[in-house]
Amino acid sequence: MLYIVPTPIGNLEDITFRAIRILKEVDFILAENLLNSKKLLNFFKIKNKILSYNIYNEQKIILNIILFLKKCNNIALITDAGTPIISDPGFLLVRHCIKNNIKVSCLPGATAFIPALINSGFSINEFTFLGFLPHKKSKEKKIKTLCKELCKESRTIIIYESTYRILKTLYLIKNYIGNKQISICREISKKFEQTIIGNINDIIFFFENKKPKGEFVIILQGKTRGTERI
């Protein structure tokens, strides 16, 4: 069986008892970043074999992993933080497992966008998760089309962003979508966790005067009746 095991996104106490047990019992662990994952495993005294699995090597090793699983072995997949496959590697592995009738079990656990969505105070009846927006120049047309669609979106919108691109993404939102109400959550469950809520101009001003740090979840309020693009 392949186990998809969420790991803490900040506070190490957020891991579950079951996750710790599975990580101890499987034949080996696949991890996105060996250095980061070894810190977690050492903290919980998990002395298991750990192998690298990321976007750069998954195509090369995926068939070997499937062969290993077919021999009735068990593997756990973890990422740097949060639930694997949510804007992280692992999708192809799950697809190959399903194709080869290998059982997949995804444990419940930490993921960044749920607490960020709840903290925003925006509607949670319907929402759409976009992950990281494309930023390459070759995809500018795709970004423009996507942003035009988001102008009409009535559902709450969730976007991930890094420290290095947060301001660029905020300007994209302003230029294509308008001065919407947004919530930005960073460093979730860590010591300096912070949620900032306001219109896009206020948020841009805040980060132009205070260097952004950490990983960010951007929550955009959906279009409501009578809402016009500014």
Short mmCIF file of C-alpha atoms in Angstrom, two decimals:
data_model
loop_
_atom_site.label_atom_id
_atom_site.label_comp_id
_atom_site.label_asym_id
_atom_site.label_seq_id
_atom_site.Cartn_x
_atom_site.Cartn_y
_atom_site.Cartn_z
CA MET A 1 0.00 0.00 0.00
CA LEU A 2 0.99 3.60 -0.63
CA TYR A 3 0.29 5.88 2.32
CA ILE A 4 -0.06 9.63 1.71
CA VAL A 5 1.01 11.12 5.04
CA PRO A 6 0.47 14.81 5.90
CA THR A 7 3.19 16.45 7.96
CA PRO A 8 2.99 19.62 10.10
CA ILE A 9 2.96 22.95 8.26
CA GLY A 10 4.52 24.69 11.25
CA ASN A 11 3.85 23.42 14.73
CA LEU A 12 5.19 19.88 15.08
CA GLU A 13 2.36 19.04 17.48
CA ASP A 14 -0.03 19.07 14.51
CA ILE A 15 1.08 15.60 13.35
CA THR A 16 -1.26 12.73 14.22
CA PHE A 17 -0.47 9.61 16.26
CA ARG A 18 -1.44 7.51 13.24
CA ALA A 19 0.94 9.40 10.95
CA ILE A 20 3.84 8.72 13.32
CA ARG A 21 2.93 5.02 13.52
CA ILE A 22 2.70 4.65 9.73
CA LEU A 23 6.05 6.40 9.20
CA LYS A 24 7.64 3.93 11.62
CA GLU A 25 6.01 0.83 10.13
CA VAL A 26 6.37 1.25 6.34
CA ASP A 27 9.28 -0.30 4.45
CA PHE A 28 10.57 3.13 3.52
CA ILE A 29 9.55 6.78 3.18
CA LEU A 30 9.55 8.92 0.04
CA ALA A 31 10.26 12.58 0.81
CA GLU A 32 10.34 15.76 -1.28
CA ASN A 33 13.32 17.20 0.60
CA LEU A 34 15.54 14.80 2.54
CA LEU A 35 17.13 17.44 4.77
CA ASN A 36 13.82 18.94 5.91
CA SER A 37 12.17 15.56 6.39
CA LYS A 38 15.06 14.13 8.41
CA LYS A 39 14.59 16.94 10.95
CA LEU A 40 10.95 15.90 11.38
CA LEU A 41 11.74 12.19 11.58
CA ASN A 42 14.54 12.74 14.07
CA PHE A 43 12.25 14.83 16.28
CA PHE A 44 9.77 11.94 16.53
CA LYS A 45 12.54 9.30 16.71
CA ILE A 46 11.49 7.68 13.44
CA LYS A 47 14.48 5.66 12.26
CA ASN A 48 13.27 4.54 8.87
CA LYS A 49 14.89 4.54 5.44
CA ILE A 50 14.14 7.73 3.52
CA LEU A 51 14.47 8.23 -0.25
CA SER A 52 14.17 11.33 -2.41
CA TYR A 53 10.99 11.79 -4.47
CA ASN A 54 10.44 15.13 -6.21
CA ILE A 55 9.47 16.70 -9.53
CA TYR A 56 13.01 16.28 -10.82
CA ASN A 57 13.35 12.52 -10.35
CA GLU A 58 9.80 11.11 -10.23
CA GLN A 59 9.72 10.16 -13.92
CA LYS A 60 12.95 8.16 -13.48
CA ILE A 61 12.03 6.24 -10.35
CA ILE A 62 8.26 5.87 -10.48
CA LEU A 63 8.25 2.46 -12.20
CA ASN A 64 10.69 1.06 -9.64
CA ILE A 65 8.42 2.30 -6.86
CA ILE A 66 5.42 0.59 -8.48
CA LEU A 67 7.37 -2.69 -8.77
CA PHE A 68 8.31 -2.46 -5.10
CA LEU A 69 4.68 -1.86 -4.10
CA LYS A 70 3.52 -4.82 -6.21
CA LYS A 71 5.67 -7.10 -4.05
CA CYS A 72 3.35 -6.36 -1.12
CA ASN A 73 5.58 -3.69 0.39
CA ASN A 74 4.34 -0.50 2.00
CA ILE A 75 5.59 3.02 1.26
CA ALA A 76 4.77 6.39 2.80
CA LEU A 77 4.92 9.62 0.80
CA ILE A 78 5.56 12.89 2.65
CA THR A 79 6.27 16.45 1.56
CA ASP A 80 8.11 19.34 3.20
CA ALA A 81 4.95 20.46 4.98
CA GLY A 82 1.25 19.72 4.73
CA THR A 83 -0.58 17.14 2.66
CA PRO A 84 1.38 15.66 -0.28
CA ILE A 85 0.12 16.31 -3.82
CA ILE A 86 -1.58 19.62 -2.87
CA SER A 87 0.75 21.83 -4.98
CA ASP A 88 3.48 19.22 -4.36
CA PRO A 89 4.74 16.05 -6.12
CA GLY A 90 2.82 12.77 -5.92
CA PHE A 91 -0.04 12.99 -8.40
CA LEU A 92 1.67 10.76 -10.97
CA LEU A 93 2.51 8.16 -8.34
CA VAL A 94 -1.11 7.92 -7.20
CA ARG A 95 -2.29 7.61 -10.81
CA HIS A 96 0.20 4.78 -11.43
CA CYS A 97 -0.92 3.02 -8.26
CA ILE A 98 -4.59 3.17 -9.30
CA LYS A 99 -3.70 1.89 -12.77
CA ASN A 100 -1.82 -1.06 -11.23
CA ASN A 101 -4.50 -1.89 -8.62
CA ILE A 102 -2.26 -0.82 -5.74
CA LYS A 103 -4.12 0.48 -2.70
CA VAL A 104 -3.67 4.14 -1.78
CA SER A 105 -4.54 5.46 1.68
CA CYS A 106 -4.47 9.22 2.31
CA LEU A 107 -4.34 10.11 5.99
CA PRO A 108 -6.22 13.22 7.14
CA GLY A 109 -4.01 15.98 8.42
CA ALA A 110 -2.49 19.40 8.02
CA THR A 111 -2.98 21.52 4.92
CA ALA A 112 -2.50 25.27 4.68
CA PHE A 113 -5.55 26.49 2.80
CA ILE A 114 -8.26 25.25 5.21
CA PRO A 115 -7.22 27.36 8.25
CA ALA A 116 -6.46 30.30 5.93
CA LEU A 117 -9.93 30.05 4.39
CA ILE A 118 -11.64 29.92 7.78
CA ASN A 119 -9.55 32.81 9.15
CA SER A 120 -10.57 35.02 6.21
CA GLY A 121 -14.22 35.30 7.23
CA PHE A 122 -15.22 34.94 3.55
CA SER A 123 -17.87 32.49 2.37
CA ILE A 124 -16.84 28.84 2.67
CA ASN A 125 -19.99 27.37 1.09
CA GLU A 126 -18.22 27.27 -2.27
CA PHE A 127 -14.56 27.88 -3.03
CA THR A 128 -12.03 27.17 -5.76
CA PHE A 129 -8.40 26.26 -5.14
CA LEU A 130 -5.86 27.38 -7.77
CA GLY A 131 -2.57 26.56 -6.04
CA PHE A 132 0.38 28.53 -7.46
CA LEU A 133 -0.35 30.78 -10.45
CA PRO A 134 1.89 30.37 -13.51
CA HIS A 135 4.55 33.10 -13.69
CA LYS A 136 6.63 32.28 -16.76
CA LYS A 137 6.52 34.82 -19.59
CA SER A 138 5.54 32.04 -21.99
CA LYS A 139 2.30 31.66 -19.97
CA GLU A 140 1.31 35.34 -19.83
CA LYS A 141 -1.65 34.74 -22.14
CA LYS A 142 -2.88 31.93 -19.89
CA ILE A 143 -2.53 34.14 -16.80
CA LYS A 144 -4.50 36.97 -18.46
CA THR A 145 -7.31 34.60 -19.49
CA LEU A 146 -7.40 33.09 -16.01
CA CYS A 147 -7.58 36.49 -14.32
CA LYS A 148 -10.43 37.58 -16.61
CA GLU A 149 -12.35 34.49 -15.52
CA LEU A 150 -11.64 35.21 -11.86
CA CYS A 151 -13.29 38.64 -12.24
CA LYS A 152 -16.60 36.80 -12.73
CA GLU A 153 -16.00 34.15 -10.07
CA SER A 154 -18.64 34.13 -7.31
CA ARG A 155 -16.84 31.49 -5.26
CA THR A 156 -14.09 32.31 -2.78
CA ILE A 157 -10.69 31.90 -4.51
CA ILE A 158 -7.62 30.34 -2.89
CA ILE A 159 -4.07 30.91 -4.21
CA TYR A 160 -0.66 29.85 -2.85
CA GLU A 161 2.37 32.12 -3.17
CA SER A 162 5.99 32.30 -2.06
CA THR A 163 7.90 35.11 -0.33
CA TYR A 164 9.68 36.01 -3.57
CA ARG A 165 6.56 36.41 -5.74
CA ILE A 166 3.89 37.64 -3.36
CA LEU A 167 4.06 41.31 -4.43
CA LYS A 168 4.12 40.38 -8.12
CA THR A 169 1.01 38.26 -7.64
CA LEU A 170 -0.76 41.01 -5.70
CA TYR A 171 -0.09 43.43 -8.58
CA LEU A 172 -1.47 40.83 -11.03
CA ILE A 173 -4.66 40.60 -8.97
CA LYS A 174 -4.97 44.38 -8.84
CA ASN A 175 -4.32 44.90 -12.57
CA TYR A 176 -6.58 42.13 -13.86
CA ILE A 177 -9.18 41.57 -11.16
CA GLY A 178 -9.44 44.91 -9.39
CA ASN A 179 -9.36 46.22 -5.83
CA LYS A 180 -11.01 43.17 -4.26
CA GLN A 181 -11.29 42.30 -0.59
CA ILE A 182 -8.62 39.73 0.18
CA SER A 183 -7.17 37.92 3.15
CA ILE A 184 -3.52 36.86 3.35
CA CYS A 185 -2.40 34.25 5.83
CA ARG A 186 1.27 33.46 6.42
CA GLU A 187 3.32 31.18 8.68
CA ILE A 188 0.23 29.16 9.63
CA SER A 189 0.56 27.40 13.02
CA LYS A 190 4.04 28.91 13.54
CA LYS A 191 5.15 31.47 16.12
CA PHE A 192 4.66 34.46 13.81
CA GLU A 193 1.37 33.36 12.23
CA GLN A 194 -0.44 36.36 10.78
CA THR A 195 -3.68 37.05 8.92
CA ILE A 196 -4.16 40.39 7.14
CA ILE A 197 -7.58 41.32 5.73
CA GLY A 198 -8.36 44.35 3.57
CA ASN A 199 -8.63 45.55 -0.02
CA ILE A 200 -5.83 44.84 -2.47
CA ASN A 201 -4.43 48.40 -2.33
CA ASP A 202 -4.10 48.23 1.46
CA ILE A 203 -2.38 44.84 1.31
CA ILE A 204 0.08 45.99 -1.37
CA PHE A 205 0.90 49.10 0.67
CA PHE A 206 1.49 46.91 3.74
CA PHE A 207 4.00 44.62 1.98
CA GLU A 208 5.72 47.47 0.16
CA ASN A 209 6.58 48.87 3.60
CA LYS A 210 7.20 45.58 5.40
CA LYS A 211 9.35 42.93 3.71
CA PRO A 212 7.23 39.81 3.19
CA LYS A 213 8.45 36.64 4.89
CA GLY A 214 7.16 33.07 4.89
CA GLU A 215 4.78 31.12 2.70
CA PHE A 216 1.45 32.77 1.86
CA VAL A 217 -2.14 31.71 1.28
CA ILE A 218 -4.17 34.38 -0.55
CA ILE A 219 -7.95 34.26 -0.18
CA LEU A 220 -9.97 36.41 -2.61
CA GLN A 221 -13.58 37.21 -1.86
CA GLY A 222 -15.84 36.04 -4.66
CA LYS A 223 -17.92 38.44 -6.71
CA THR A 224 -21.20 39.26 -5.00
CA ARG A 225 -24.35 40.90 -6.33
CA GLY A 226 -23.68 44.55 -7.06
CA THR A 227 -19.88 44.13 -6.94
CA GLU A 228 -18.20 46.06 -9.74
CA ARG A 229 -14.61 45.88 -10.94
CA ILE A 230 -12.66 48.90 -9.69
#
